[in-house]
Short mmCIF file of C-alpha atoms and ligand atoms in Angstrom, two decimals:
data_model
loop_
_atom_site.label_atom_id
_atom_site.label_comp_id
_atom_site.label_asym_id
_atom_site.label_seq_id
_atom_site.Cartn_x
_atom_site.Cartn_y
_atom_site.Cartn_z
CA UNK A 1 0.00 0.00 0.00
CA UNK A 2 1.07 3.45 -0.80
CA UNK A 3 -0.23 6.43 1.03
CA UNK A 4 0.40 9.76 -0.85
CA UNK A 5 0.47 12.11 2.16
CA UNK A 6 0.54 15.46 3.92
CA UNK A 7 1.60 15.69 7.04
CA UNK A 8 -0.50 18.53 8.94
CA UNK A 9 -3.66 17.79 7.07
CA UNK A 10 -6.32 15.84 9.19
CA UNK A 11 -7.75 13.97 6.25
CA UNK A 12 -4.70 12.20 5.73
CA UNK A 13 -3.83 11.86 9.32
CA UNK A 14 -7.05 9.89 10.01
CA UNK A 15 -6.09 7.26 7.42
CA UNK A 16 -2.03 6.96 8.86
CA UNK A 17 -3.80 6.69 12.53
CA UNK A 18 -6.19 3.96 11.48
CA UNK A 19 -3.60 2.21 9.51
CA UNK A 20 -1.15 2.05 13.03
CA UNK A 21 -3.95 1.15 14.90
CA UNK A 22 -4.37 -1.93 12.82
CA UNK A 23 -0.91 -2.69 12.39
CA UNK A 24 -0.83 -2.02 8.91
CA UNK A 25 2.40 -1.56 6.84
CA UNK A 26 2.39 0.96 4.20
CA UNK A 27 4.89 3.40 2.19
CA UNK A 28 4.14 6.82 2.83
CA UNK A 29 4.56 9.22 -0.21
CA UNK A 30 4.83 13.05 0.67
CA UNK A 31 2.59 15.22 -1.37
CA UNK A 32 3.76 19.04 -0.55
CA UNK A 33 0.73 20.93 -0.65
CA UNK A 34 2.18 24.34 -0.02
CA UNK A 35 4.28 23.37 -2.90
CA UNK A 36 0.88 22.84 -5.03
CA UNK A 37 2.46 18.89 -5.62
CA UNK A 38 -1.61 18.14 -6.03
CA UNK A 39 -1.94 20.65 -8.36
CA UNK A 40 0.05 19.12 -11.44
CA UNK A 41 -0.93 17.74 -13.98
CA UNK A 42 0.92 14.43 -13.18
CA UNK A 43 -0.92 14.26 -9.97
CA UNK A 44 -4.34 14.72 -11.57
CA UNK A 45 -3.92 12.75 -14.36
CA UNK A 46 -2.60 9.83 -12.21
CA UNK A 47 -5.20 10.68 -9.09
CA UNK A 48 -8.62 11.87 -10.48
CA UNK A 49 -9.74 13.37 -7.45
CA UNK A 50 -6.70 15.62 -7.27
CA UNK A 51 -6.40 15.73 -3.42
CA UNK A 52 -4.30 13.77 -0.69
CA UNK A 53 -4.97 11.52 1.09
CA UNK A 54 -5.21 8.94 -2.10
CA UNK A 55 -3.80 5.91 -1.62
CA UNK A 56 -2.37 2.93 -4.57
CA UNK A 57 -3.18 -0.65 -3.19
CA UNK A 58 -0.55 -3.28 -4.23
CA UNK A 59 -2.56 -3.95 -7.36
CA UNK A 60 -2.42 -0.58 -8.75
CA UNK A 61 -6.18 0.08 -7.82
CA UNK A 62 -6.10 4.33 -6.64
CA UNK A 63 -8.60 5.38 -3.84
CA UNK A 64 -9.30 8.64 -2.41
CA UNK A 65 -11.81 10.48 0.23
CA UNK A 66 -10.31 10.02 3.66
CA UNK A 67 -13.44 8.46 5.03
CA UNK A 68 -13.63 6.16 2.03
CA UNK A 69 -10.57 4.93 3.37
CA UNK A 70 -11.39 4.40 6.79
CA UNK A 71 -14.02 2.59 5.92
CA UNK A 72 -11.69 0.07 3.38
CA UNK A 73 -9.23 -0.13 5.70
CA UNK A 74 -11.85 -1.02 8.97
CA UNK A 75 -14.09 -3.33 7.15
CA UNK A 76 -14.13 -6.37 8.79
CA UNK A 77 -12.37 -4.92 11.93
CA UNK A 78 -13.55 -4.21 15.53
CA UNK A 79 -13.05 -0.13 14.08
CA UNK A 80 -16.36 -0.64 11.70
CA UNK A 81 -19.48 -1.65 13.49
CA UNK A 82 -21.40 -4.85 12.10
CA UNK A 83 -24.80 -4.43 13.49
CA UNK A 84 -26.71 -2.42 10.82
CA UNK A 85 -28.05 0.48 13.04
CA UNK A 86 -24.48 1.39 15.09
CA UNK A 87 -23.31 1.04 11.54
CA UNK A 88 -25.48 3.85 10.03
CA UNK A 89 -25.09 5.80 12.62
CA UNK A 90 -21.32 5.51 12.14
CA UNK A 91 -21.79 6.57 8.16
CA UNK A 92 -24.08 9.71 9.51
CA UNK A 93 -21.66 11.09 11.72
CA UNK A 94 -18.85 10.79 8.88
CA UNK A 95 -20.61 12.36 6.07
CA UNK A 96 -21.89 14.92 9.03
CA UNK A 97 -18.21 15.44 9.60
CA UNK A 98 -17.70 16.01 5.72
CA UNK A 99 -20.14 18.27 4.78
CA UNK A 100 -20.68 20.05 8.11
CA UNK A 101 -17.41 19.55 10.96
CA UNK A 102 -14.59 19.36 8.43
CA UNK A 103 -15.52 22.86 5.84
CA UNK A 104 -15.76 25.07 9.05
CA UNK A 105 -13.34 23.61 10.99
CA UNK A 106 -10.11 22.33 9.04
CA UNK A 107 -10.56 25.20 6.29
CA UNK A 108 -10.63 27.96 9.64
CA UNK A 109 -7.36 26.34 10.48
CA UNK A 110 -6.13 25.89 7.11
CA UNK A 111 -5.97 29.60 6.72
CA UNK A 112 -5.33 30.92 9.78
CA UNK A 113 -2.17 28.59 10.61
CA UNK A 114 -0.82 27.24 7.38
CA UNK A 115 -1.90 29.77 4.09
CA UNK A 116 -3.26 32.35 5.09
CA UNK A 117 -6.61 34.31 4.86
CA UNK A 118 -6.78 34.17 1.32
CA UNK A 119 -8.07 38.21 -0.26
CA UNK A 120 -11.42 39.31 0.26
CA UNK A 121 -12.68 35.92 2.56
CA UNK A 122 -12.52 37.89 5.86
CA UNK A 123 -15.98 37.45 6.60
CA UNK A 124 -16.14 33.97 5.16
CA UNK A 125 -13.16 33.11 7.61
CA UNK A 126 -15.92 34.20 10.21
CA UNK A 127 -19.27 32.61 9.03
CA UNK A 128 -16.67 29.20 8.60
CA UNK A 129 -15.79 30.16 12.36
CA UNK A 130 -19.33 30.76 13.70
CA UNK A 131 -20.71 27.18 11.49
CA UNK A 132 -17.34 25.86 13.35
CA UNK A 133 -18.46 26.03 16.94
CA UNK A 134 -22.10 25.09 16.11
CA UNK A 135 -20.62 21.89 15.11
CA UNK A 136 -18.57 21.39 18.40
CA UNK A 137 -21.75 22.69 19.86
CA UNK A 138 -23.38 19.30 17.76
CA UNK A 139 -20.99 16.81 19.46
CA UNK A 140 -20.54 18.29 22.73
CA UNK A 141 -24.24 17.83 22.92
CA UNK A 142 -23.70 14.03 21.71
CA UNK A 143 -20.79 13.29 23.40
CA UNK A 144 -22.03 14.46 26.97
CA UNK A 145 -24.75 11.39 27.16
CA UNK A 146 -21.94 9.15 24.81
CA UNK A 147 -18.23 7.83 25.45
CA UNK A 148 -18.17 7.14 22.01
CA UNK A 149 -20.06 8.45 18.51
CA UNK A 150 -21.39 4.96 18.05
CA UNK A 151 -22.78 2.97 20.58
CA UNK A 152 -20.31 0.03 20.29
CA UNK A 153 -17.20 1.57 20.91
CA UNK A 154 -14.47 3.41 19.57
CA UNK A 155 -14.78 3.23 15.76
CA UNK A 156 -14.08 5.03 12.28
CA UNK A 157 -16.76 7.47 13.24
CA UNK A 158 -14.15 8.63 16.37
CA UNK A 159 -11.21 8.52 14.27
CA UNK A 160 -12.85 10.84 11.47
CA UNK A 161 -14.08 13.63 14.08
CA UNK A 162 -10.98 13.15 16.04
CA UNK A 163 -8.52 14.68 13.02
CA UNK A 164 -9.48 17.97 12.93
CA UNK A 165 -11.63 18.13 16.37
CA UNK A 166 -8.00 17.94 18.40
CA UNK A 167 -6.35 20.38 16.16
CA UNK A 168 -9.08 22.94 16.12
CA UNK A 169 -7.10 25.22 18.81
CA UNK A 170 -4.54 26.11 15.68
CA UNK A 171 -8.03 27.64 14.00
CA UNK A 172 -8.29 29.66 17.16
CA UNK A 173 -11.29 27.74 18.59
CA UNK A 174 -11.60 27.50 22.06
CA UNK A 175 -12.25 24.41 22.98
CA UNK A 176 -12.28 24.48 27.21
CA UNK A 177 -16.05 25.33 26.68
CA UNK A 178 -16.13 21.92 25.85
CA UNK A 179 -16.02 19.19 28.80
CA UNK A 180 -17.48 16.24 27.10
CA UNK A 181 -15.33 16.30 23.77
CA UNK A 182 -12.43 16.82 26.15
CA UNK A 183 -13.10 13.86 28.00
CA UNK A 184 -14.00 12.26 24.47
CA UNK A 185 -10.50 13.14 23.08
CA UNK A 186 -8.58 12.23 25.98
CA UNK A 187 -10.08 8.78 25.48
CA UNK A 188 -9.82 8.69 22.19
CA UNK A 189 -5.96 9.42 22.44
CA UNK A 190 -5.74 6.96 24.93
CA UNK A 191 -6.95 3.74 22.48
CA UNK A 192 -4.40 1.18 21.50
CA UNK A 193 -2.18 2.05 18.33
CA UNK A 194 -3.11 5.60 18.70
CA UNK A 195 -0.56 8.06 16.82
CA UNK A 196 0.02 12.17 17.43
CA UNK A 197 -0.54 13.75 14.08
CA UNK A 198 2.91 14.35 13.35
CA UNK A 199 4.90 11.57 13.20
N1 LIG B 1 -13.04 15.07 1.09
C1 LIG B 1 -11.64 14.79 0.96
C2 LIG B 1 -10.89 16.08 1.10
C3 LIG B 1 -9.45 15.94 0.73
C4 LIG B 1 -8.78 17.29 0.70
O1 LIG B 1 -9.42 18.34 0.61
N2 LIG B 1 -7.46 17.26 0.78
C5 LIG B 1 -6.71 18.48 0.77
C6 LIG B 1 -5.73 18.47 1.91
S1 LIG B 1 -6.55 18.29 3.47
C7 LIG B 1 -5.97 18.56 -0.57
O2 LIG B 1 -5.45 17.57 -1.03
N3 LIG B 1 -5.95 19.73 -1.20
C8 LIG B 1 -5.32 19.88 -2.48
C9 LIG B 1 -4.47 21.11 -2.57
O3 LIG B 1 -4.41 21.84 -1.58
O4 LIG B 1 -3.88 21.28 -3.60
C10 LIG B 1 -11.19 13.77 1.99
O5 LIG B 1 -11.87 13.62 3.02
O6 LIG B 1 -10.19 13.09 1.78
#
């Protein structure tokens, strides 16, 4: 397996943390973002998506969306639930986390700790900010009756709020408003395997 990779972004860091937690062996290719390395035409033409992370599997097969991956990579593992409810419930919270959590959240932090506010998006920065807490708002809510997002345990669900949940503080969010995803990330941090998002 080859991971092409970026080292600060959560998407990618949800599939390397999954992969250690499951003991998985894989090459890891750097893809330098700031560098626009996803932005060539030999990146597009070889990954049709055109984003990291994508990853090759040993027989050339390319896959993409981070949560997509989790879910490849979990199948038939303690990390994706079986029973069909605490399985759906897994799938809502990760396309919740796509089209809601990860927009405000990782693109808040995105500019305002790795590229910069790009011109004339000063008031989207905020709206991204404001659409950011009601989120945390979302799974504080959750997470104060829950130990985990499913009701079966720590799963792909966790690991795909987790990524840019923990790093939200480089966005500027303030997250000691927050006791239950607190007590959720120390746990979370805590599982077997579990990886810092640098390594
Ligand atoms: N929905 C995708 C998003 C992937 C994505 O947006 N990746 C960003 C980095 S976090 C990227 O590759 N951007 C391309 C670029 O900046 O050129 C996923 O979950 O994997």
């Amino acid at each position: 397996v080859k991971l092409y990779d970026y080292g600060p972004s959560g998407n990618c860091y949800k599939v390397r943390l999954l992969l250690a937690q499951l003991g998985i062996t894989y090459q890891r290719v750097p893809v330098d973002l700031k560098k626009g390395e996803a932005r060539t035409p030999e990146f597009k033409g070889r990954f049709p998506l055109g984003r990291v992370p994508v990853v090759e599997l040993d027989d050339g097969t390319v896959l993409a969306e981070s949560n997509a991956l989790l879910l490849h990579f979990g199948e038939g593992t303690p990390y994706v639930p079986t029973e069909r409810l605490a399985r759906s419930e897994a799938f809502q919270w990760m396309f919740w986390e796509q089209y809601i959590h990860e927009p405000a959240l990782a693109v808040v932090r995105a500019w305002r700790a790795y590229y910069g506010v790009p011109a004339g998006k000063e008031a989207e920065l905020l709206e991204r900010e404001a659409k950011g807490y009601a989120a945390l708002d979302t799974m504080e809510q959750h997470l104060a009756k829950r130990t985990w997002l499913t009701g079966t345990g720590y799963s792909v669900a966790d690991i795909a709020l987790y990524a840019y949940t923990h790093v939200a503080p480089e966005g500027g969010f303030e997250l000691k408003r927050y006791p239950a995803i607190g007590r959720w990330m120390a746990r979370v941090a805590e599982q077997p395997g579990h990886i810092p998002i640098t390594v």
